[in-house]
Coordinates of N, CA and C in Angstrom, one line a residue:
Chain D
G1 N 0.7 -1.5 0.0 CA -0.2 0.2 0.6 C 1.1 1.0 -0.3
I2 N -0.3 2.9 -0.2 CA 0.4 3.1 0.4 C 1.3 2.9 1.2
Q3 N 2.8 4.4 1.5 CA 3.4 4.3 2.0 C 3.2 6.4 2.5
V4 N 3.3 7.5 3.7 CA 3.5 8.4 3.9 C 4.0 9.0 4.4
E5 N 5.0 9.8 5.2 CA 6.6 9.9 5.8 C 6.6 11.4 5.4
Q6 N 6.7 11.5 6.7 CA 6.2 12.7 7.4 C 8.2 13.6 8.4
S7 N 8.1 14.6 7.6 CA 10.1 15.3 8.9 C 9.3 16.5 9.0
P8 N 10.0 16.7 10.0 CA 10.8 16.1 11.4 C 9.5 15.6 11.9
P9 N 9.7 14.7 12.4 CA 9.0 13.8 13.5 C 8.8 15.5 14.9
D10 N 9.5 15.5 15.1 CA 9.5 16.6 16.2 C 10.1 18.6 16.1
L11 N 9.8 19.4 16.5 CA 9.8 20.7 15.7 C 9.9 21.2 17.0
I12 N 10.8 22.4 17.2 CA 10.8 23.2 18.9 C 10.6 25.4 17.5
L13 N 10.0 25.4 18.0 CA 10.3 26.7 17.9 C 10.6 27.6 18.7
Q14 N 10.3 29.3 18.3 CA 10.7 30.3 19.4 C 9.6 30.9 17.8
E15 N 8.1 31.5 19.0 CA 7.5 32.3 18.5 C 7.9 34.1 17.5
G16 N 7.0 33.6 16.6 CA 8.0 34.5 15.2 C 8.4 33.7 14.2
A17 N 9.0 32.8 14.7 CA 9.5 31.7 13.9 C 9.6 31.3 12.7
N18 N 9.8 30.8 11.4 CA 9.4 29.9 9.9 C 9.3 28.6 10.7
S19 N 8.4 27.9 9.7 CA 8.7 26.7 9.3 C 9.0 25.9 8.3
T20 N 9.6 24.4 8.2 CA 8.5 24.2 6.7 C 9.0 22.6 7.3
L21 N 7.2 21.7 6.6 CA 6.8 20.6 7.5 C 7.1 19.6 5.5
R22 N 7.2 18.3 5.8 CA 7.8 18.1 4.5 C 6.5 16.2 4.8
C23 N 6.1 16.2 2.7 CA 5.8 14.9 3.3 C 5.9 14.4 2.1
N24 N 6.6 12.8 2.2 CA 6.9 12.4 0.7 C 5.8 10.9 0.6
F25 N 5.2 11.2 -0.1 CA 4.5 9.8 -0.3 C 4.9 8.3 -1.5
S26 N 4.8 7.9 -1.6 CA 5.4 6.2 -1.7 C 4.5 6.2 -3.8
D27 N 3.6 6.9 -4.0 CA 2.8 6.0 -4.2 C 2.0 7.1 -5.3
S28 N 1.1 7.0 -6.9 CA 0.3 8.4 -7.0 C -0.8 8.7 -5.7
V29 N -1.2 9.8 -6.1 CA -2.2 9.7 -5.5 C -3.6 10.4 -5.8
N30 N -4.7 10.0 -5.6 CA -5.6 11.6 -6.0 C -6.2 13.0 -5.0
N31 N -5.5 12.8 -4.0 CA -6.2 13.2 -3.0 C -5.1 13.9 -2.2
L32 N -4.6 15.4 -1.9 CA -3.4 15.5 -0.5 C -4.2 16.2 0.2
Q33 N -4.3 16.2 1.4 CA -4.9 16.7 2.7 C -4.1 17.2 3.6
W34 N -3.6 18.2 4.2 CA -2.8 18.9 5.3 C -4.1 19.0 6.3
F35 N -4.1 18.5 8.0 CA -4.3 18.9 8.8 C -3.7 18.7 10.0
H36 N -3.7 19.8 11.0 CA -3.9 20.4 12.2 C -4.3 19.3 13.1
Q37 N -3.8 18.7 14.5 CA -5.0 18.4 15.0 C -4.3 19.6 17.0
N38 N -5.8 19.8 17.4 CA -5.5 20.5 18.5 C -4.7 19.5 19.5
P39 N -4.4 20.3 20.4 CA -4.7 19.9 21.8 C -5.6 19.5 22.4
W40 N -7.2 19.5 22.4 CA -8.4 18.2 22.5 C -8.7 17.9 21.3
G41 N -7.9 16.7 20.3 CA -7.7 16.2 19.5 C -8.4 16.8 18.5
Q42 N -9.5 17.3 18.2 CA -9.5 18.6 17.4 C -9.3 18.4 15.9
L43 N -9.1 18.0 14.4 CA -7.9 17.8 13.6 C -9.4 18.7 12.3
I44 N -8.0 19.6 12.1 CA -9.0 20.8 11.6 C -8.1 20.9 9.6
N45 N -9.2 21.1 8.8 CA -8.4 21.4 7.3 C -7.8 21.9 7.3
L46 N -6.6 22.0 6.8 CA -5.7 23.5 7.0 C -6.3 22.9 5.0
F47 N -5.8 22.5 4.1 CA -5.5 22.6 3.1 C -6.1 21.1 2.4
Y48 N -6.8 21.5 1.2 CA -6.8 19.9 -0.2 C -6.1 20.8 -1.2
I49 N -4.6 19.7 -1.2 CA -4.0 20.3 -2.3 C -3.2 18.4 -2.9
P50 N -3.9 18.6 -4.0 CA -3.4 17.2 -5.1 C -2.2 18.3 -5.5
S51 N -2.8 19.3 -6.3 CA -0.7 19.8 -7.0 C -1.2 20.9 -6.4
G52 N 0.3 21.3 -6.9 CA 0.3 22.9 -7.2 C 0.3 23.5 -5.3
T53 N 0.0 25.0 -5.5 CA 0.7 26.2 -4.5 C -1.2 26.4 -3.6
K54 N -1.3 26.8 -2.5 CA -2.3 27.5 -1.7 C -1.6 28.3 -0.7
Q55 N -2.4 29.4 -0.7 CA -2.1 30.2 0.7 C -3.1 30.3 1.5
N56 N -2.9 30.8 2.7 CA -4.4 30.6 3.6 C -3.8 31.6 5.1
G57 N -3.4 32.7 5.1 CA -2.6 33.9 5.6 C -1.6 32.9 6.2
R58 N -1.5 32.8 7.0 CA 0.6 32.9 7.2 C 0.7 31.0 6.5
L59 N 0.0 29.9 6.4 CA 0.0 29.2 6.3 C 0.4 29.5 4.4
S60 N 0.9 27.9 4.3 CA 0.7 28.1 2.4 C 0.8 26.4 2.1
A61 N 1.0 26.0 1.4 CA 1.4 24.8 0.9 C 1.9 24.7 -0.6
T62 N 3.1 23.6 -1.3 CA 2.9 22.8 -2.1 C 3.0 21.9 -2.7
T63 N 2.7 21.1 -3.2 CA 2.2 19.8 -4.0 C 3.2 19.7 -5.2
V64 N 4.1 18.4 -5.0 CA 4.7 18.3 -6.7 C 4.4 16.9 -7.2
A65 N 3.2 16.2 -7.4 CA 2.8 15.3 -7.4 C 3.6 14.9 -7.6
T66 N 4.5 14.9 -9.2 CA 5.5 13.9 -10.1 C 6.6 13.8 -9.3
E67 N 6.7 14.2 -7.8 CA 7.6 13.9 -7.4 C 7.7 13.7 -6.2
R68 N 6.1 13.1 -5.6 CA 5.4 12.6 -5.1 C 5.7 13.9 -3.6
Y69 N 5.7 14.4 -3.0 CA 6.5 15.1 -2.1 C 5.3 16.3 -2.2
S70 N 5.0 17.2 0.0 CA 4.3 18.1 -0.5 C 4.6 19.0 0.8
L71 N 4.7 20.0 0.7 CA 5.2 20.7 1.6 C 4.1 21.4 2.3
L72 N 4.7 22.1 3.6 CA 4.1 23.2 4.5 C 4.5 24.4 5.1
Y73 N 4.5 25.0 4.5 CA 5.4 26.0 5.8 C 3.8 27.3 6.6
I74 N 5.0 27.3 7.7 CA 4.1 28.0 8.9 C 4.9 29.7 8.9
S75 N 4.4 30.9 9.1 CA 5.4 31.4 8.4 C 4.9 32.6 10.5
S76 N 6.2 32.9 10.3 CA 5.7 33.6 11.7 C 4.5 32.9 13.1
S77 N 5.2 32.0 13.5 CA 4.6 31.1 13.6 C 4.3 31.8 15.2
Q78 N 3.1 31.4 16.0 CA 2.4 32.0 17.3 C 1.9 30.4 18.1
T79 N 2.0 30.6 19.6 CA 2.3 29.2 20.4 C 0.6 28.8 20.0
T80 N -0.6 29.0 19.7 CA -2.0 28.9 18.8 C -1.1 27.7 18.1
D81 N 0.0 27.2 17.0 CA 0.3 26.9 16.3 C 0.7 25.6 17.0
S82 N 1.2 25.3 17.9 CA 0.9 24.6 18.2 C 0.2 22.6 18.6
G83 N 1.2 21.9 18.1 CA 0.3 20.7 17.9 C 0.7 19.6 17.0
V84 N 0.0 19.0 16.4 CA 0.7 17.7 15.5 C 0.1 17.9 14.3
Y85 N 0.8 18.3 13.6 CA 0.6 18.7 11.7 C 0.4 16.6 11.2
F86 N -0.9 16.7 10.1 CA -0.8 15.1 9.6 C -0.6 15.8 8.6
C87 N -0.2 15.2 7.3 CA 0.2 14.5 5.8 C -1.2 13.5 4.9
A88 N -1.7 13.1 5.0 CA -3.1 12.3 4.9 C -3.6 12.2 3.2
V89 N -2.9 11.1 1.9 CA -3.7 10.4 1.2 C -4.1 10.3 0.7
F90 N -5.4 10.0 -0.4 CA -5.9 9.6 -0.4 C -6.3 8.8 -2.2
S91 N -7.1 7.8 -1.4 CA -6.9 7.0 -2.5 C -8.3 6.3 -3.2
S92 N -8.8 6.7 -3.7 CA -10.3 6.6 -4.8 C -10.3 5.5 -4.5
N93 N -9.8 4.7 -4.9 CA -10.3 2.9 -5.0 C -11.0 2.4 -3.5
T94 N -9.7 2.9 -2.8 CA -10.1 2.3 -1.5 C -10.8 3.5 0.0
G95 N -11.2 4.7 -1.1 CA -12.2 5.9 0.3 C -11.6 5.8 1.4
K96 N -9.9 5.6 1.6 CA -9.4 5.5 2.8 C -8.5 6.6 2.7
L97 N -8.3 7.3 3.8 CA -6.9 8.5 4.2 C -6.1 7.6 4.7
I98 N -5.0 7.7 3.9 CA -3.9 7.2 4.4 C -3.2 8.3 5.6
F99 N -2.6 8.0 6.1 CA -2.0 8.9 7.5 C 0.0 9.0 7.8
G100 N -0.2 9.8 7.1 CA 1.3 9.8 8.1 C 1.4 9.8 9.9
Q101 N 3.1 9.9 10.1 CA 2.8 10.4 11.2 C 2.7 11.4 12.3
G102 N 3.0 11.8 12.0 CA 2.5 13.6 12.0 C 3.3 13.8 12.9
T103 N 3.8 15.6 12.9 CA 5.2 16.7 12.9 C 4.0 16.9 14.3
T104 N 4.7 17.1 15.7 CA 4.7 17.5 16.5 C 4.9 18.8 16.8
L105 N 4.7 19.9 16.5 CA 4.8 21.4 16.5 C 4.6 22.1 18.2
Q106 N 5.9 22.2 18.7 CA 5.9 23.4 19.7 C 6.6 24.7 19.5
V107 N 5.5 25.8 19.6 CA 6.0 27.5 19.4 C 6.2 27.8 21.0
K108 N 7.4 27.7 20.9 CA 7.2 28.8 23.0 C 7.4 30.2 22.6
P109 N 6.8 30.5 23.6 CA 6.6 32.1 24.2 C 8.2 33.3 23.8
Chain A
E1 N -22.8 27.2 8.4 CA -23.4 25.3 7.6 C -22.7 24.8 8.7
A2 N -23.6 23.3 9.7 CA -23.0 23.0 10.2 C -21.7 21.8 9.8
G3 N -21.1 22.0 10.8 CA -20.0 20.6 9.6 C -20.5 19.0 10.6
V4 N -19.3 18.4 10.9 CA -19.5 16.7 11.2 C -19.9 16.5 12.6
T5 N -21.0 16.4 13.0 CA -20.7 16.3 14.6 C -21.2 14.6 15.0
Q6 N -20.4 14.7 16.3 CA -20.0 12.9 16.8 C -20.7 12.7 18.5
S7 N -21.5 12.1 18.4 CA -22.1 11.8 19.2 C -21.8 10.1 20.1
P8 N -21.1 10.4 21.6 CA -20.9 11.6 22.7 C -20.0 11.4 22.3
T9 N -19.7 12.9 23.8 CA -18.0 13.2 23.7 C -17.1 11.8 23.9
H10 N -17.7 12.1 25.5 CA -16.9 10.9 25.7 C -17.3 10.1 26.4
L11 N -17.5 8.5 26.2 CA -18.3 7.1 26.7 C -17.3 6.3 27.2
I12 N -17.6 6.0 28.6 CA -16.4 4.7 29.4 C -16.8 3.7 29.2
K13 N -16.6 2.2 29.4 CA -16.8 1.6 28.7 C -16.3 -0.2 30.2
T14 N -16.4 -0.4 30.0 CA -15.7 -1.2 30.6 C -15.5 -2.8 30.0
R15 N -15.0 -3.3 30.0 CA -14.2 -4.7 28.7 C -15.3 -5.8 29.1
G16 N -16.0 -6.0 28.0 CA -17.0 -6.9 27.6 C -18.3 -6.4 27.3
Q17 N -18.2 -5.3 27.8 CA -19.2 -4.1 27.0 C -19.3 -3.9 25.3
Q18 N -20.4 -3.0 24.9 CA -21.1 -2.9 24.0 C -20.9 -1.3 23.5
A19 N -20.2 -0.7 22.5 CA -20.6 1.0 22.7 C -20.6 1.0 21.2
T20 N -21.4 2.3 21.1 CA -22.1 2.9 20.0 C -22.3 4.2 19.8
L21 N -21.3 4.3 18.6 CA -20.8 5.7 18.5 C -21.5 6.7 17.2
R22 N -21.6 8.0 17.3 CA -23.0 7.8 16.5 C -22.4 9.2 16.1
C23 N -22.6 9.7 14.3 CA -22.1 11.0 13.1 C -23.0 10.4 12.0
S24 N -23.0 12.2 11.7 CA -24.2 13.0 11.6 C -23.0 13.9 10.4
P25 N -23.3 13.6 9.0 CA -22.2 14.1 7.9 C -22.5 15.7 7.8
I26 N -21.5 16.8 7.1 CA -22.6 17.2 6.4 C -23.1 17.0 5.6
S27 N -24.1 18.1 5.8 CA -25.7 17.8 4.9 C -25.2 18.3 3.2
G28 N -25.6 17.3 2.4 CA -25.1 17.1 1.3 C -24.2 16.1 1.1
H29 N -23.3 15.5 2.0 CA -22.3 14.5 2.3 C -22.8 13.2 1.8
T30 N -22.4 12.5 0.9 CA -22.9 11.3 1.3 C -22.1 9.8 1.8
S31 N -20.8 9.9 2.1 CA -20.1 9.8 2.0 C -19.4 9.4 3.3
V32 N -19.5 8.9 4.7 CA -18.7 9.0 6.3 C -18.1 7.2 6.4
Y33 N -16.8 8.6 6.9 CA -15.3 7.3 7.0 C -15.2 7.8 8.8
W34 N -14.8 6.3 9.0 CA -14.6 6.1 10.4 C -13.1 6.1 10.7
Y35 N -12.4 6.3 11.2 CA -11.2 6.5 12.0 C -10.7 6.2 12.9
Q36 N -9.3 5.1 13.7 CA -9.3 5.3 15.2 C -7.7 5.8 15.6
Q37 N -7.6 7.0 16.3 CA -6.8 7.1 17.2 C -6.1 6.2 18.3
A38 N -5.7 5.6 18.4 CA -5.1 4.8 19.3 C -4.0 6.1 19.5
L39 N -3.4 5.6 21.0 CA -2.6 6.6 22.0 C -0.5 5.3 20.5
G40 N -0.2 6.3 20.4 CA 0.7 5.4 20.0 C 1.1 4.9 18.6
L41 N -0.2 4.6 18.0 CA -0.2 4.3 17.2 C -1.4 5.1 15.5
G42 N -1.0 6.2 16.0 CA -1.3 7.4 14.6 C -2.7 7.2 14.7
L43 N -2.9 7.4 13.4 CA -4.9 7.3 12.5 C -4.6 6.3 11.2
Q44 N -6.0 5.1 11.4 CA -6.2 4.2 11.1 C -6.9 3.7 10.9
F45 N -7.7 4.1 9.6 CA -8.9 3.8 9.1 C -9.6 2.9 9.1
L46 N -10.7 2.7 9.8 CA -11.1 1.3 9.9 C -12.6 0.5 9.2
L47 N -13.9 2.1 8.8 CA -14.8 1.5 7.9 C -14.8 3.0 7.2
W48 N -15.4 2.5 6.0 CA -15.8 3.8 4.9 C -17.0 3.5 4.3
Y49 N -18.5 4.4 4.5 CA -19.6 3.9 4.0 C -20.5 5.0 2.9
D50 N -20.9 4.5 1.8 CA -21.0 5.9 1.0 C -22.7 4.8 0.0
E51 N -23.5 5.7 -0.2 CA -25.2 5.4 -0.2 C -25.4 4.2 0.8
G52 N -25.2 4.4 2.1 CA -25.7 3.4 2.7 C -25.3 1.7 2.2
E53 N -24.4 2.0 1.6 CA -23.5 -0.1 2.3 C -22.2 0.2 2.6
E54 N -21.6 0.0 3.1 CA -20.3 -0.6 3.0 C -19.2 -1.0 2.3
R55 N -18.4 0.5 2.3 CA -17.8 0.4 0.3 C -15.9 -0.6 0.7
N56 N -15.1 -0.8 2.0 CA -14.7 -0.8 2.6 C -14.0 -0.9 3.6
R57 N -13.8 -1.8 4.3 CA -13.3 -1.8 5.8 C -11.5 -1.7 6.2
G58 N -10.9 -0.9 7.0 CA -9.8 -1.8 7.2 C -9.1 -3.1 7.9
N59 N -8.6 -3.3 8.5 CA -7.6 -4.2 9.1 C -8.1 -4.3 10.6
F60 N -9.5 -4.3 10.8 CA -10.3 -4.7 12.4 C -10.9 -6.3 12.1
P61 N -10.8 -6.3 13.5 CA -11.7 -7.2 13.9 C -13.1 -7.2 13.4
P62 N -14.2 -8.6 13.4 CA -15.4 -8.3 13.3 C -16.5 -7.4 14.0
R63 N -16.5 -7.2 15.0 CA -16.7 -6.4 16.3 C -16.4 -5.4 16.2
F64 N -16.1 -5.0 15.3 CA -16.2 -3.6 14.6 C -16.7 -3.2 13.8
S65 N -18.4 -3.0 13.5 CA -19.0 -2.4 13.0 C -19.8 -1.6 12.5
G66 N -20.9 -1.1 12.0 CA -21.5 -0.3 11.8 C -22.7 0.5 10.5
R67 N -22.9 0.6 9.9 CA -24.1 1.4 9.7 C -24.0 2.3 9.3
Q68 N -24.7 3.1 7.9 CA -25.2 4.3 7.5 C -26.9 4.7 7.2
F69 N -27.3 5.7 7.6 CA -28.7 5.1 7.5 C -29.3 5.8 6.2
P70 N -30.7 5.7 6.4 CA -31.0 6.0 4.8 C -30.8 7.9 4.8
N71 N -30.6 8.8 5.9 CA -30.6 10.2 5.6 C -28.5 10.6 5.7
Y72 N -27.8 10.1 6.2 CA -26.9 9.0 5.9 C -25.5 9.2 7.0
S73 N -26.1 10.0 8.8 CA -26.0 9.9 9.4 C -25.2 8.1 9.4
S74 N -24.2 8.6 10.4 CA -23.6 6.3 10.6 C -23.8 6.2 12.2
E75 N -24.2 4.9 12.6 CA -23.0 4.2 13.9 C -21.5 3.6 13.2
L76 N -21.4 3.8 14.6 CA -20.1 2.2 14.4 C -20.6 2.5 15.9
N77 N -20.7 0.2 15.9 CA -20.6 -0.8 16.5 C -19.5 -1.0 17.5
V78 N -18.9 -1.5 18.1 CA -17.1 -1.9 19.2 C -18.0 -2.8 19.7
N79 N -17.8 -4.6 19.3 CA -19.0 -5.0 20.4 C -17.2 -5.7 21.0
A80 N -18.0 -6.6 22.0 CA -16.1 -7.0 23.4 C -15.6 -6.3 24.0
L81 N -16.0 -5.3 23.8 CA -14.9 -4.3 24.6 C -13.8 -5.2 24.6
E82 N -11.9 -4.7 24.7 CA -11.0 -4.7 24.6 C -10.4 -4.0 25.4
L83 N -9.2 -3.8 26.1 CA -8.6 -2.5 26.6 C -8.1 -1.5 25.8
E84 N -8.3 -2.4 24.5 CA -7.3 -1.4 23.3 C -7.9 -1.1 22.5
D85 N -9.2 -1.2 23.1 CA -10.2 -0.5 21.7 C -9.6 1.2 22.4
S86 N -9.8 1.8 23.8 CA -9.6 3.0 23.6 C -9.2 3.4 23.3
A87 N -9.7 4.4 23.0 CA -8.2 5.8 21.5 C -10.1 6.8 21.2
L88 N -9.6 7.1 20.7 CA -10.4 8.2 19.8 C -10.9 8.4 18.6
Y89 N -12.0 8.2 18.2 CA -13.0 7.4 17.4 C -13.6 8.9 16.4
L90 N -12.5 9.1 16.1 CA -12.7 10.1 14.9 C -14.0 9.9 13.2
C91 N -14.4 10.5 12.8 CA -15.4 10.4 11.4 C -15.1 10.9 10.9
A92 N -15.2 10.6 10.0 CA -15.3 12.1 8.9 C -16.5 11.5 7.5
S93 N -16.8 13.1 7.1 CA -17.6 12.5 6.1 C -17.3 13.9 4.8
S94 N -17.7 12.2 3.3 CA -17.2 14.1 1.8 C -18.5 14.1 0.7
A95 N -18.5 14.7 0.1 CA -19.3 14.8 -0.6 C -19.3 13.3 -1.7
R96 N -19.6 12.6 -2.6 CA -19.7 11.8 -3.7 C -18.2 11.5 -4.5
V97 N -17.8 10.4 -3.3 CA -16.4 10.1 -4.2 C -15.9 9.9 -4.5
G98 N -16.3 9.6 -5.9 CA -16.1 9.7 -7.1 C -15.0 11.1 -7.7
R99 N -15.7 12.2 -6.6 CA -14.8 13.6 -7.5 C -13.6 13.7 -6.4
N100 N -13.3 13.0 -5.8 CA -11.8 12.7 -4.8 C -12.4 14.2 -4.2
Q101 N -13.4 14.5 -3.2 CA -13.2 15.7 -2.8 C -12.7 15.5 -1.3
P102 N -12.3 16.2 -0.7 CA -11.5 16.2 0.4 C -12.7 15.9 2.2
Q103 N -11.8 14.8 3.1 CA -12.8 14.5 4.0 C -13.0 15.8 4.7
H104 N -14.3 16.2 5.9 CA -13.8 16.1 7.2 C -14.2 16.1 8.1
F105 N -13.4 16.5 8.8 CA -13.6 15.8 9.8 C -14.4 15.8 11.2
G106 N -15.0 15.2 12.2 CA -16.6 15.9 13.1 C -14.8 15.8 14.6
D107 N -15.0 16.0 15.7 CA -14.4 16.5 17.3 C -14.4 14.8 17.5
G108 N -14.6 14.0 17.3 CA -14.0 12.9 17.4 C -14.7 12.2 18.9
T109 N -15.6 10.7 19.7 CA -15.4 10.7 20.7 C -15.2 9.4 21.5
R110 N -14.0 10.3 22.1 CA -13.0 9.7 23.1 C -14.0 8.5 24.4
L111 N -13.4 7.3 23.7 CA -13.5 5.5 24.4 C -13.0 5.1 25.2
S112 N -13.5 5.1 26.8 CA -11.8 5.0 27.8 C -12.7 3.2 27.9
I113 N -11.3 2.6 28.3 CA -12.6 1.2 28.7 C -11.5 0.7 29.6
L114 N -12.2 0.5 30.6 CA -12.2 0.2 32.2 C -11.5 -1.1 32.1

């Protein structure tokens, strides 16, 4: 099956710093999503990005489908950005999202 | 627009009991998915329902089952509960899957087995 790898597994930032999270996947996919899971367990949609680049405020994402990777950029990080960031790829044959193991981000004031 | 709603928020059971978790999708969504997030094991796909039919299931024993109702809401049933079933259970919904629509998640049900 498709493998999804995220890096780094853990990241500690000072408030105001920028960061890049990476997601590699092992096969062609129909869809890719980035999520933020907050400390209460809520999984929040950040981007639906099968290819190309999207921006939403301080966050942006780029997926290069032909090279099987996606990047999530966080600029001017805030303490509320802390949590776990998941990349997930979708296979329409199985209907399921396959999640990476996540990047745990801690932003210190 | 209301998001995906799940109930109950928390559920405490003992070993051997049965648990029922409920999910209401976003209005207009016909596909419902269930995922389990156990401590240290990441997010694992459980079940996919579309148009009332079970379309796929993950690598879980048969005591995990569910159904989708005509209004597209869904139930997840877990029989003969075991300690390792303690986890956050997340439900997601999407529009018709053939269009590769994104999945939107509810806030989850935290199931604790004593």
